[in-house]
Short mmCIF file of C-alpha atoms in Angstrom, two decimals:
data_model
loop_
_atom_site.label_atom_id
_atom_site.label_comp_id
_atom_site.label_asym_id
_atom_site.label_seq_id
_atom_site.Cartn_x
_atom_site.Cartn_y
_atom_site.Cartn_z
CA UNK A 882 -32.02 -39.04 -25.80
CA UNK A 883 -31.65 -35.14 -25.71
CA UNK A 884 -34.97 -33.15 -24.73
CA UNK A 885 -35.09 -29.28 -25.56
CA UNK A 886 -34.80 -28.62 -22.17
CA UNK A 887 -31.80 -30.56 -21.56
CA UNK A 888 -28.15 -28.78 -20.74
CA UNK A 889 -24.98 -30.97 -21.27
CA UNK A 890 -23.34 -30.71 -17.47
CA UNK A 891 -19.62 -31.37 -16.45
CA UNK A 892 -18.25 -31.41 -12.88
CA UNK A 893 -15.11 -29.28 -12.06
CA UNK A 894 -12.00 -31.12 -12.31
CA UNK A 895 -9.03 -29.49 -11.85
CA UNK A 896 -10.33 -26.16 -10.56
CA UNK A 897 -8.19 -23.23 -10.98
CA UNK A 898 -8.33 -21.77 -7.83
CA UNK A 899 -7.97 -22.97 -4.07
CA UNK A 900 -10.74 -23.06 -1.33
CA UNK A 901 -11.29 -20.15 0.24
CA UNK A 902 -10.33 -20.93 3.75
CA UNK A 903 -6.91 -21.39 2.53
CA UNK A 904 -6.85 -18.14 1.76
CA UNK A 905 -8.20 -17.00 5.24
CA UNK A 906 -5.76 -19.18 6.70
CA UNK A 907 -2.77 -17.42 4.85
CA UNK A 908 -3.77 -13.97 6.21
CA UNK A 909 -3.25 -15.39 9.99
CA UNK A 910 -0.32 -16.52 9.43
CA UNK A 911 1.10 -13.31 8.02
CA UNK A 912 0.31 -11.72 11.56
CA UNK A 913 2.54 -11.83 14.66
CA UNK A 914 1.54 -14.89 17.07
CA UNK A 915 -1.27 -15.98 15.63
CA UNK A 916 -2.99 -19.12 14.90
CA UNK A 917 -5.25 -19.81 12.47
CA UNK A 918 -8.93 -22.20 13.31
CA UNK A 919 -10.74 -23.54 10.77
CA UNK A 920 -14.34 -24.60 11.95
CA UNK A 921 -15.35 -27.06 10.14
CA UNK A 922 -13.67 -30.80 9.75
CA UNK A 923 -10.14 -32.33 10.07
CA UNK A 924 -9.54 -32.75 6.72
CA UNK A 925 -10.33 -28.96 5.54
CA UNK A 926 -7.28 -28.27 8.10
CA UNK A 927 -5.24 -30.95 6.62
CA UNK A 928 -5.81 -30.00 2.79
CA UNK A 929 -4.92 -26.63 3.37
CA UNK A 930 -1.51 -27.57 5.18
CA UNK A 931 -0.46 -29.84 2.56
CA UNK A 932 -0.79 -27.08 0.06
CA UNK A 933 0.69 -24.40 2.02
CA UNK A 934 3.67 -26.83 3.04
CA UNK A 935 4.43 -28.05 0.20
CA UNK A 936 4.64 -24.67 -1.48
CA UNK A 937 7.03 -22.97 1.36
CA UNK A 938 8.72 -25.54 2.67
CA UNK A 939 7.95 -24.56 6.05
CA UNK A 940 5.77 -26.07 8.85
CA UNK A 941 2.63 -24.84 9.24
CA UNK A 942 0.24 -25.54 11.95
CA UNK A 943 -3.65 -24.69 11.62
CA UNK A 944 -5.92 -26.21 14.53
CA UNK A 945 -9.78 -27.14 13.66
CA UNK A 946 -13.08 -27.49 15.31
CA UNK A 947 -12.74 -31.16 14.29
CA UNK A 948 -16.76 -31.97 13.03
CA UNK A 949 -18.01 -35.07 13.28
CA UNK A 950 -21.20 -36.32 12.60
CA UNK A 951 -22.99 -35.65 15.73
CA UNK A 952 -21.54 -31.88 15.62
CA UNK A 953 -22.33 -31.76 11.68
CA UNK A 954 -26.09 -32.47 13.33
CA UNK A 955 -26.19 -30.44 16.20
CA UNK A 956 -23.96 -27.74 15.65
CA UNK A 957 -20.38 -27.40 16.18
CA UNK A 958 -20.42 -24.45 19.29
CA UNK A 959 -19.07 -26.57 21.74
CA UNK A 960 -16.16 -27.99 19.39
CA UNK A 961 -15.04 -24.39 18.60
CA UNK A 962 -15.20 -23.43 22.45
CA UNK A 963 -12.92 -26.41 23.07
CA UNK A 964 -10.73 -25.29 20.36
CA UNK A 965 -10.20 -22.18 21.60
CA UNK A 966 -9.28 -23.51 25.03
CA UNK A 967 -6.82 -26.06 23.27
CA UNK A 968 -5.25 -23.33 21.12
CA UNK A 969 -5.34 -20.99 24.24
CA UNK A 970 -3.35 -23.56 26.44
CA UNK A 971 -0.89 -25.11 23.85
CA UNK A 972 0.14 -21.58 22.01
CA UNK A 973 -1.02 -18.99 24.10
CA UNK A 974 -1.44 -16.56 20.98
CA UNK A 975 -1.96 -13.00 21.02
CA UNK A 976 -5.17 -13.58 18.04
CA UNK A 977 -6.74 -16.61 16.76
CA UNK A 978 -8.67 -15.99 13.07
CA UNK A 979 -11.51 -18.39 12.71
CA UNK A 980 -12.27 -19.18 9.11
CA UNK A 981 -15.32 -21.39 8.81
CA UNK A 982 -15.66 -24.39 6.05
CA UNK A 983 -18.39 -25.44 4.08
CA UNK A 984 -19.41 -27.46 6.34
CA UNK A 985 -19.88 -25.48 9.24
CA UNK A 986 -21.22 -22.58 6.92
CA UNK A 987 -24.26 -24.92 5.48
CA UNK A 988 -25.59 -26.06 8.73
CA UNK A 989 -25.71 -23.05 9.57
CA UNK A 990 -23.88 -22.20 12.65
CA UNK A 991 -23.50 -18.61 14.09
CA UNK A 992 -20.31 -18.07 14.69
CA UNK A 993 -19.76 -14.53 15.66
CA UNK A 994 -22.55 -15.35 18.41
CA UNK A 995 -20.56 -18.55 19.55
CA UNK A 996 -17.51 -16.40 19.66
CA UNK A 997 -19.09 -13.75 21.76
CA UNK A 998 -20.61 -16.26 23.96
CA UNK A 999 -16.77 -17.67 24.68
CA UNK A 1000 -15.70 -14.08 25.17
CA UNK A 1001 -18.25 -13.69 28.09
CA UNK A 1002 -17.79 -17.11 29.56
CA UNK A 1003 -13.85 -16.44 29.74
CA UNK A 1004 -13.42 -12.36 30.29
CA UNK A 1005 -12.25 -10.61 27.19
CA UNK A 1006 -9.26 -9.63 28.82
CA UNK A 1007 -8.18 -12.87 30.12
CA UNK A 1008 -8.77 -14.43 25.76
CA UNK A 1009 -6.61 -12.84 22.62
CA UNK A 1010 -7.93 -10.84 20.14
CA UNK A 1011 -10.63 -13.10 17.90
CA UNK A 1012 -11.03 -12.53 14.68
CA UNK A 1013 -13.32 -14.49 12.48
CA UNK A 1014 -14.26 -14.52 8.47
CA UNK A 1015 -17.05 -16.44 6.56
CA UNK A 1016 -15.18 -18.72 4.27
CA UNK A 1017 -17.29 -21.45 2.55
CA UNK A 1018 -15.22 -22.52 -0.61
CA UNK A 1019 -19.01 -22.59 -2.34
CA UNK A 1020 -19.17 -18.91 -3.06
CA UNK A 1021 -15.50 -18.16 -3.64
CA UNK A 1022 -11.86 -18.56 -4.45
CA UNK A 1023 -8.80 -18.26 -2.06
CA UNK A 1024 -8.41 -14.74 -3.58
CA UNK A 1025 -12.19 -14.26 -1.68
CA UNK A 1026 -11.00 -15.96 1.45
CA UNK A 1027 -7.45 -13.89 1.67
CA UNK A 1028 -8.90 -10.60 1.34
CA UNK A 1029 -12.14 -11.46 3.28
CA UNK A 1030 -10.05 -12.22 6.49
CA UNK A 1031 -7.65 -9.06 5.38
CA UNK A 1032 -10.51 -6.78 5.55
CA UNK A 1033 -12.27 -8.36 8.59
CA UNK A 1034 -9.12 -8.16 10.41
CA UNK A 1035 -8.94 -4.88 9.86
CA UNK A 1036 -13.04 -4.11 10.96
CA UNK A 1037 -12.29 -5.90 13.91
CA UNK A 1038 -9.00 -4.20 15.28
CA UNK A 1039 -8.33 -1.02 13.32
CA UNK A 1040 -8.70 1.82 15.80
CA UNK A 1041 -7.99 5.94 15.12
CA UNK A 1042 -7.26 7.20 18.56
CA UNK A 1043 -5.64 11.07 16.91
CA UNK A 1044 -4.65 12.90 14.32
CA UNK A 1045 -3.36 11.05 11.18
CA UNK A 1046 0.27 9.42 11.93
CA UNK A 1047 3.34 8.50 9.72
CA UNK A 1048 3.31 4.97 8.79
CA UNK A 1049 1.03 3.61 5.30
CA UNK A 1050 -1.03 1.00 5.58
CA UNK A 1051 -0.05 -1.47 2.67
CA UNK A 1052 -2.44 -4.37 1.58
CA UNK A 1053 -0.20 -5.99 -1.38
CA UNK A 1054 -2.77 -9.11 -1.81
CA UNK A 1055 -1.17 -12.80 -1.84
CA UNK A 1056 2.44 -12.02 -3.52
CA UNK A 1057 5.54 -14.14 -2.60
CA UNK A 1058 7.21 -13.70 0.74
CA UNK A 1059 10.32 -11.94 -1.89
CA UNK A 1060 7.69 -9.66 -2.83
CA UNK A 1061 7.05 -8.66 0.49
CA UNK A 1062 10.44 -7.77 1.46
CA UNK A 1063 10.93 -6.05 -1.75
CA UNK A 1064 7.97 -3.83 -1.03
CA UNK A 1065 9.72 -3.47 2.61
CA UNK A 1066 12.54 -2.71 1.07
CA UNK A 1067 11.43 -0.07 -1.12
CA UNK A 1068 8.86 1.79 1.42
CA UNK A 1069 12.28 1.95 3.61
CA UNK A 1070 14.36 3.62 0.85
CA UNK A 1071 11.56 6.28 0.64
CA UNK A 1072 12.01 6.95 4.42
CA UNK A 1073 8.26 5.73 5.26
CA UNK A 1074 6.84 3.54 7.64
CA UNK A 1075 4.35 0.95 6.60
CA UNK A 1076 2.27 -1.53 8.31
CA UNK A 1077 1.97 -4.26 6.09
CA UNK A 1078 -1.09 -6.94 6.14
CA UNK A 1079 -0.11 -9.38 5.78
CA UNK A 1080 3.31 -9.92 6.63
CA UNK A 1081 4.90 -13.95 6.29
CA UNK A 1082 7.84 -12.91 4.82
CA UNK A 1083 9.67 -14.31 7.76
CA UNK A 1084 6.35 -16.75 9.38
CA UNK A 1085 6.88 -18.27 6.28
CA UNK A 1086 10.11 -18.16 5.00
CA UNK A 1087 12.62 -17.93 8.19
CA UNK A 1088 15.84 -19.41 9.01
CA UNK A 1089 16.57 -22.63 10.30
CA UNK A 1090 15.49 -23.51 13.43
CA UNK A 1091 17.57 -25.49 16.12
CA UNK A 1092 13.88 -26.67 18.54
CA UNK A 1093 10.60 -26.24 16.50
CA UNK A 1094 8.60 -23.30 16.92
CA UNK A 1095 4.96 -23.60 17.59
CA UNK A 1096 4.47 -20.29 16.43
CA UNK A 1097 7.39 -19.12 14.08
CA UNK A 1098 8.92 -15.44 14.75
CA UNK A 1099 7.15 -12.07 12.29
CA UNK A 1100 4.37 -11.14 11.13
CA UNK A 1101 2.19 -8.04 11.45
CA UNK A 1102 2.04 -7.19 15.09
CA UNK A 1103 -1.43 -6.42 16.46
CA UNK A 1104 -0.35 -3.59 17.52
CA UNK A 1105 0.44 -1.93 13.90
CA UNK A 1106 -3.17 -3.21 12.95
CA UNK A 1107 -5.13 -1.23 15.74
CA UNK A 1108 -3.32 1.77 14.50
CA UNK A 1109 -4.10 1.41 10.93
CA UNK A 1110 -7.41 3.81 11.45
CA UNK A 1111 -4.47 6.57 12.37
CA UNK A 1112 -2.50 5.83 8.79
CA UNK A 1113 -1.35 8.67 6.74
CA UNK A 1114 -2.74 7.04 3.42
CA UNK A 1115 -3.32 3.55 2.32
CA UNK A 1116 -2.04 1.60 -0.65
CA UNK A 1117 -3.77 -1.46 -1.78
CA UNK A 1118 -2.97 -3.33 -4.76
CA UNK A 1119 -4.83 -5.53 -7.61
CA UNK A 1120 -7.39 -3.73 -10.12
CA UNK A 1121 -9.98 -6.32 -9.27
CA UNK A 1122 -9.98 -5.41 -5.72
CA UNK A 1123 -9.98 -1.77 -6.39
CA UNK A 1124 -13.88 -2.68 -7.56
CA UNK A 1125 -14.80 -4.81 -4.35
CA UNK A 1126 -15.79 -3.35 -0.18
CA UNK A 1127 -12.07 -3.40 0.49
CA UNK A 1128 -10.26 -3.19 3.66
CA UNK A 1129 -8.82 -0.21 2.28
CA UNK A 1130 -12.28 0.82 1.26
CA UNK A 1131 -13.72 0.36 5.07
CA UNK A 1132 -10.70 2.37 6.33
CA UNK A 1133 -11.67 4.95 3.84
CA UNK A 1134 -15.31 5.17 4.80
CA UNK A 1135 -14.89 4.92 8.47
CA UNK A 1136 -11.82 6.41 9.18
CA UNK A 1137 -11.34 9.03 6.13
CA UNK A 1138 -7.85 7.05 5.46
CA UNK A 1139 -7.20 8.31 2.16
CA UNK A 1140 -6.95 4.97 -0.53
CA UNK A 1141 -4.53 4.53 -3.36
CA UNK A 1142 -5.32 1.56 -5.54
CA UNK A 1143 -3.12 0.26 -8.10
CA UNK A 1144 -2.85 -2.50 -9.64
CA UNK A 1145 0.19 -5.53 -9.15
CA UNK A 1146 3.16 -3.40 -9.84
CA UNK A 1147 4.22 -6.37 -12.50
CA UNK A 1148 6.39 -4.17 -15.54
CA UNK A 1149 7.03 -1.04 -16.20
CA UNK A 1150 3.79 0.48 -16.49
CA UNK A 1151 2.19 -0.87 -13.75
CA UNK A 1152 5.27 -0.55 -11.34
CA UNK A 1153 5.44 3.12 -12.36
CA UNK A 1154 1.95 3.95 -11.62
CA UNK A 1155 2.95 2.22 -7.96
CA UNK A 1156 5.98 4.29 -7.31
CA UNK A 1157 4.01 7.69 -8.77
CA UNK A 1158 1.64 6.51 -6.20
CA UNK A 1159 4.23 6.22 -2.89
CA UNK A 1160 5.85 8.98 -4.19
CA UNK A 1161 2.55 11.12 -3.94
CA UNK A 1162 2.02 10.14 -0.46
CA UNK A 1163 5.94 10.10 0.85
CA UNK A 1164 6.04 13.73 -0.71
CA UNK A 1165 9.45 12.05 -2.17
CA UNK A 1166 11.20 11.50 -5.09
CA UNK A 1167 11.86 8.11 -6.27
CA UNK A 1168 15.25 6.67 -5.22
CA UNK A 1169 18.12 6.52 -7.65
CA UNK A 1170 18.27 3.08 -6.86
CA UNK A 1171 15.07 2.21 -8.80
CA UNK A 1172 15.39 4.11 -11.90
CA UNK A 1173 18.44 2.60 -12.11
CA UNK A 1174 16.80 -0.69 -12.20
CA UNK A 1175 14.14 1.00 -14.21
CA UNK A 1176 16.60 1.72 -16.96
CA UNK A 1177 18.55 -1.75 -16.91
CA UNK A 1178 14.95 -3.42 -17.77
CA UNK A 1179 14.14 -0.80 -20.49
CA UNK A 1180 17.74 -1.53 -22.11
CA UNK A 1181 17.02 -5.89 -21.45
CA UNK A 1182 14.23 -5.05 -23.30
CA UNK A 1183 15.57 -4.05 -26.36
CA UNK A 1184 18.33 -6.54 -26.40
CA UNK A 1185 15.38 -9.58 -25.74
CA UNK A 1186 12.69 -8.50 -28.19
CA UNK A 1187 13.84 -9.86 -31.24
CA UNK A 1188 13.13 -13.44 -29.16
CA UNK A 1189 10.17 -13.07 -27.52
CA UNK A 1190 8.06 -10.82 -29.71
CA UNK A 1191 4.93 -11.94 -31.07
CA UNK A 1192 5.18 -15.28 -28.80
CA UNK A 1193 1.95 -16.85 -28.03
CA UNK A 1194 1.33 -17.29 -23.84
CA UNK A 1195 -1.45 -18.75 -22.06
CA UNK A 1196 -1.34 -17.59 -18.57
CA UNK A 1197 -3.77 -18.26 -15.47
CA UNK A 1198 -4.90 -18.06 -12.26
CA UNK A 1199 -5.62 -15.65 -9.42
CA UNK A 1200 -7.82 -12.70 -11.40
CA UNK A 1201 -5.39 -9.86 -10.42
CA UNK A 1202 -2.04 -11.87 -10.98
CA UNK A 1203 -3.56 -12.18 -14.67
CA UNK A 1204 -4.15 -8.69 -14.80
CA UNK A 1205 -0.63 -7.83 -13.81
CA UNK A 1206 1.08 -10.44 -15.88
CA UNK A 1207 -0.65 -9.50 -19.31
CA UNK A 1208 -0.12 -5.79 -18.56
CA UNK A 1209 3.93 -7.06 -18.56
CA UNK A 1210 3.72 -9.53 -21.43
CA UNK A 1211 1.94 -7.02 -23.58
CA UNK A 1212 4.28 -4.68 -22.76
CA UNK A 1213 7.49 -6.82 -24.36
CA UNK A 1214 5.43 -7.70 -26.88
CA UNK A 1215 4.40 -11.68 -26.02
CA UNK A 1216 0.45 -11.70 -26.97
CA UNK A 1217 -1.08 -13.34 -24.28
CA UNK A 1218 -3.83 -15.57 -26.19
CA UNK A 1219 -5.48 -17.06 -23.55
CA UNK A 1220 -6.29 -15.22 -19.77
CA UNK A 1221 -7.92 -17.27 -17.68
CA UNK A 1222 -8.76 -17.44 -14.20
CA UNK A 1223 -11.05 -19.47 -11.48
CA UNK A 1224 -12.36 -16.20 -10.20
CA UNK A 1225 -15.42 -14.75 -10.90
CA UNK A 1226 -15.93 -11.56 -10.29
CA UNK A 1227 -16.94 -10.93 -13.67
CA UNK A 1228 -14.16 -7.42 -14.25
CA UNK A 1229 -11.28 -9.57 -15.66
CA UNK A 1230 -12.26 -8.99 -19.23
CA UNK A 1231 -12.77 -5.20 -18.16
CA UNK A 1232 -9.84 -4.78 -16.50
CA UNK A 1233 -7.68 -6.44 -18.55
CA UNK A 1234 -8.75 -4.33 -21.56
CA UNK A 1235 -7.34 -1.69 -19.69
CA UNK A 1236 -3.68 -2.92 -19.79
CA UNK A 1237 -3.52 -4.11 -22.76
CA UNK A 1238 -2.81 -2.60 -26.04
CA UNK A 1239 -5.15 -3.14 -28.50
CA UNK A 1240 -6.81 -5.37 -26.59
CA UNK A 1241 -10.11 -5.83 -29.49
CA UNK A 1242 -7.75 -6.41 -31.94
CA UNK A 1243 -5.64 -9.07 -30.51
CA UNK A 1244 -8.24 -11.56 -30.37
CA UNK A 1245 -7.11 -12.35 -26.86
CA UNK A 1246 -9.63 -15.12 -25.13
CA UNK A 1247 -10.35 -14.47 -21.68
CA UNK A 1248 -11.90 -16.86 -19.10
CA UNK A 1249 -13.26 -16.52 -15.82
CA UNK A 1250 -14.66 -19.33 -13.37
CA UNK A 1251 -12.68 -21.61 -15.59
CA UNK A 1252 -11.23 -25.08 -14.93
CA UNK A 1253 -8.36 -26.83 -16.40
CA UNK A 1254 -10.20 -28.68 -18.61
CA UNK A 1255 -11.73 -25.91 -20.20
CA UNK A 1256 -8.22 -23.96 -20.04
CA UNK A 1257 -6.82 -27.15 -22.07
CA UNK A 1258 -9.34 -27.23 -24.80
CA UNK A 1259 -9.19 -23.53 -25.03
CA UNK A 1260 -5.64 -23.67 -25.54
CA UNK A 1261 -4.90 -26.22 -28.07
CA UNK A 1262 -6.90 -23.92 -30.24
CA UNK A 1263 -4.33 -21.11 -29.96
CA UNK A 1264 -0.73 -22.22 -30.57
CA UNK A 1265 0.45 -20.92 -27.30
CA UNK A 1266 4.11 -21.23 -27.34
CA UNK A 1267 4.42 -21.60 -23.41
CA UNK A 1268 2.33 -21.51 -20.47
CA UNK A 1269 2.54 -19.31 -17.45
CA UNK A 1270 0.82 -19.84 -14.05
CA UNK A 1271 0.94 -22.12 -11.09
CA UNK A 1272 1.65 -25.93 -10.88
CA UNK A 1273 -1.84 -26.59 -11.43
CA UNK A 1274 -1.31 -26.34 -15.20
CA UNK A 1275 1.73 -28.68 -15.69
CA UNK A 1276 -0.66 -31.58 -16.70
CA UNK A 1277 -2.18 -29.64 -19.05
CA UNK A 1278 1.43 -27.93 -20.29
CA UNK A 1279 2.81 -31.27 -20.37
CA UNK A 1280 0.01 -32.81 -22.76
CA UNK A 1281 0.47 -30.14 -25.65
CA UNK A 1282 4.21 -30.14 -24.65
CA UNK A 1283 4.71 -26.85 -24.27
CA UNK A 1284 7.05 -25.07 -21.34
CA UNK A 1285 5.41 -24.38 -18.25
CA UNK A 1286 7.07 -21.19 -16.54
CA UNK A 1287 5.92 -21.18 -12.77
CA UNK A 1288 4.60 -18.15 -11.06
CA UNK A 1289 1.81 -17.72 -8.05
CA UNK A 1290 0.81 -19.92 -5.98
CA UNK A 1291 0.40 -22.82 -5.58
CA UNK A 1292 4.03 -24.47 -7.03
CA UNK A 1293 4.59 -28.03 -6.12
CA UNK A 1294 6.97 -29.28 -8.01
CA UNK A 1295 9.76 -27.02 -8.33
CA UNK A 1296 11.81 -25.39 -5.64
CA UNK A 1297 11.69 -21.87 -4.59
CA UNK A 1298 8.06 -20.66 -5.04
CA UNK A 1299 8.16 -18.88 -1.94
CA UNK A 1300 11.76 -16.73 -3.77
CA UNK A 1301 10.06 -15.64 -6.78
CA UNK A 1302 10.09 -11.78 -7.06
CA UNK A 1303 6.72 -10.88 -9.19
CA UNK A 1304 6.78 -7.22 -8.68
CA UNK A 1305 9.08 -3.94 -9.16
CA UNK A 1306 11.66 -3.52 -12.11
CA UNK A 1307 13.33 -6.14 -10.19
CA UNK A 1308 11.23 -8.47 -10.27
CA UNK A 1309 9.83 -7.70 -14.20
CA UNK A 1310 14.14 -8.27 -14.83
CA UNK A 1311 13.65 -11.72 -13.43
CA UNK A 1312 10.48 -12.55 -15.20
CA UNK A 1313 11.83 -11.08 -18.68
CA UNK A 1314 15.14 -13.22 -18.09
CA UNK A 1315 13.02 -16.33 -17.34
CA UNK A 1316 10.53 -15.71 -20.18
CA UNK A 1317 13.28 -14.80 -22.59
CA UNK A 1318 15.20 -17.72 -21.72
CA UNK A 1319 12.19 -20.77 -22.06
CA UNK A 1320 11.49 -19.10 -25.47
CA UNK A 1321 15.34 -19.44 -26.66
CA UNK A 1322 15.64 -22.97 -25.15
CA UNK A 1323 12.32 -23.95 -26.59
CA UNK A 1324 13.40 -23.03 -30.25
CA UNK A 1325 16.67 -24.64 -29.47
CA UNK A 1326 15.61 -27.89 -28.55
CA UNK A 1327 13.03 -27.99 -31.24
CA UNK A 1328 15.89 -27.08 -33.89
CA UNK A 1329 16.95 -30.07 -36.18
CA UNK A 1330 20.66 -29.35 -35.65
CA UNK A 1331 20.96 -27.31 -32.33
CA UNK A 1332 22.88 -24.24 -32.42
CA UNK A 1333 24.99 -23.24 -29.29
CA UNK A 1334 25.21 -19.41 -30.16
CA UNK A 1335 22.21 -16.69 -30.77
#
């Protein structure tokens, strides 16, 4: 029987989001021979290579403290010293980036102090670089973990020995290792040097190997991250993150690294306001190359509308992605009904009013801290006519029977999520191709006699 006081309560299930340690553990492995620790159990380790795995397709190694009970009692120091000489011995990495767990993070252990403990034991200069981030999945998202270890990277290494140098420090948040050498790509046709962070376009999508790499050739060498306090400018990307202590922010504050925040360069408004940006700081104009590409979307725009206008999406997960993919959907003229997210840093509605026209009007839905469940219930209420987001959502896709276009991370069950180009013109073509072409195949299947011409 129901008291006045009472609250209905439902556990998570299906959470959309990631721990944050995965997050961390990304970040580590976007930077040149180094190895990620998580301090905490053997499963949290395990989890988070089974996602990342089965995502890229590419092996991924990420040691742990290894808790058991006794150390969940008494502390886990002396399992994190031992990992550190095991990692040390086996992989003799230039940094190791310690993410802690839940676990470790409610019994409280101090790890910076454990850390600088090891450091004095051993001799700094006979250790690598250490870098470690506060990670408990509790208080946060993968989104939380990624840039935590981003920006605490950068506190712990970023130097300014001079006057400011050449290169741009570019944060891009967790895009697609396509995205990242499309953004390499494009910083190198405006003649500019940038030091990306972080960088697994290659640490996690290389070539095939003939003996197995323990650490896998790229990423961001330590040396480009010291000099990131001597950076011409900074760009950093997501709207979200433009309202949070940023490693661009610390650079800005402690350095006087001027900061350019944009949001995901996802369509046409949102990539120009990126290459205005670049452009601005390279003293350059923008290459032939791209308003080439620039018009060639404009003109598949016109030729698509009459498919895709006034279809219904419901998209999800990380807060930013959202942000990036409504500005583009709004901006060919699919209404995306439902925005929803597992972050909750309470600006999505905010910030996605900003990209959006007509936003009030629209009747758009938006959720934050959200699970599946709710994102399911919310949706059958809105007629969406496809679903965009990560694998996560396929069950609930698959229930209303509506397509499921894949973007983000995590995808499991398709090949390629590692390919996908989110960002640009280029990558907008792709998208509006993709977006265009689930719509048309939709209709077509659903048609009582088929049609094989438009």
């Amino acid at each position: 029987m129901k008291t006045e006081n009472h609250t209905d309560y439902r556990a998570t299930s299906n959470a959309c989001k990631l721990c944050s340690p995965l997050g961390a553990s990304l970040v580590f492995r976007g930077i040149e021979n180094s190895v990620p620790l998580l301090h905490g159990s053997q499963g949290c380790s395990t989890y988070i290579r089974r996602y990342l795995i089965s995502h890229f397709n590419e092996p991924v190694d990420i040691a742990s403290s290894n808790f058991t009970e006794e150390t969940a009692v008494f502390g886990g120091g002396a399992n994190l010293k031992l990992a550190m000489d095991n990692i040390i011995r086996q992989y003799h990495p230039e940094l190791i980036g310690v993410a802690t767990t839940c676990l470790s993070e409610t019994i409280g252990d101090d790890v910076p102090m454990i850390l600088r403990n090891y450091s004095g034991e051993n001799g700094e200069d006979a250790a690598p670089a250490v870098v470690s981030v506060s990670t408990p999945s509790y208080s946060g998202t993968h989104m939380d973990g990624f840039h935590g270890a981003v920006k605490a990277t950068v506190a712990a290494m970023a130097q300014k020995k001079g006057k400011a140098g050449e290169h741009i420090n570019l944060f891009p948040g967790m895009l697609s290792p396509a995205d990242y050498r499309h953004l390499k790509e494009i910083f190198e046709d405006f003649g500019a040097k940038i030091h990306l962070l972080p960088d697994y376009s290659e640490t996690l999508e290389g070539g095939l190997w003939s003996e197995y790499q323990k650490i896998p050739p790229g990423g961001t060498p330590v040396k480009q991250i010291t000099a990131m306090g001597d950076a011409l400018a900074t760009v950093e990307m997501g709207r979200i993150l433009a309202e949070t202590e940023s490693a661009g922010k610390l650079l800005e504050d402690r350095f006087r690294v001027p900061c350019f925040r944009v949001g995901i360069p996802m369509g046409i408004k949102e990539t120009d306001t990126f290459f205005d940006a670049v452009s601005t700081i390279t003293k350059r104009k923008v290459p032939e190359k791209y308003l080439k590409e620039r018009a060639r979307l404009i003109d598949a725009y016109v030729d698509g509308h009459k498919y895709i206008f006034e279809a219904r999406a419901v998209i999800y997960g990380e807060e930013d992605l959202v942000v990036g993919l409504a500005s583009f959907l709004s901006e060919i003229g699919v209404v995306p009904v439902l925005c929803a997210s597992g972050g909750k840093s309470g600006y999505l509605n905010a910030k996605l009013a900003q990209v959006i026209d007509d936003f009030e009007t629209k009747g758009i839905q938006v959720m934050d801290g959200a699970d599946f469940v709710e994102i399911g219930e919310a949706a059958k209420k809105l007629s969406p006519d496809f679903f965009m987001g990560n694998s996560k959502g396929y069950k609930t896709a698959r229930e209303m029977n509506k397509p499921l276009i894949r973007i983000g991370f995590p995808i499991h069950d398709r090949m390629g999520g590692g390919r996908i180009v989110h960002i640009g013109y280029r990558g907008a073509q792709q998208l509006f191709d993709t977006i265009s072409n689930t719509v048309i195949a939709s209709r077509q299947d659903a048609s009582p006699v088929g049609y094989t011409y438009m």
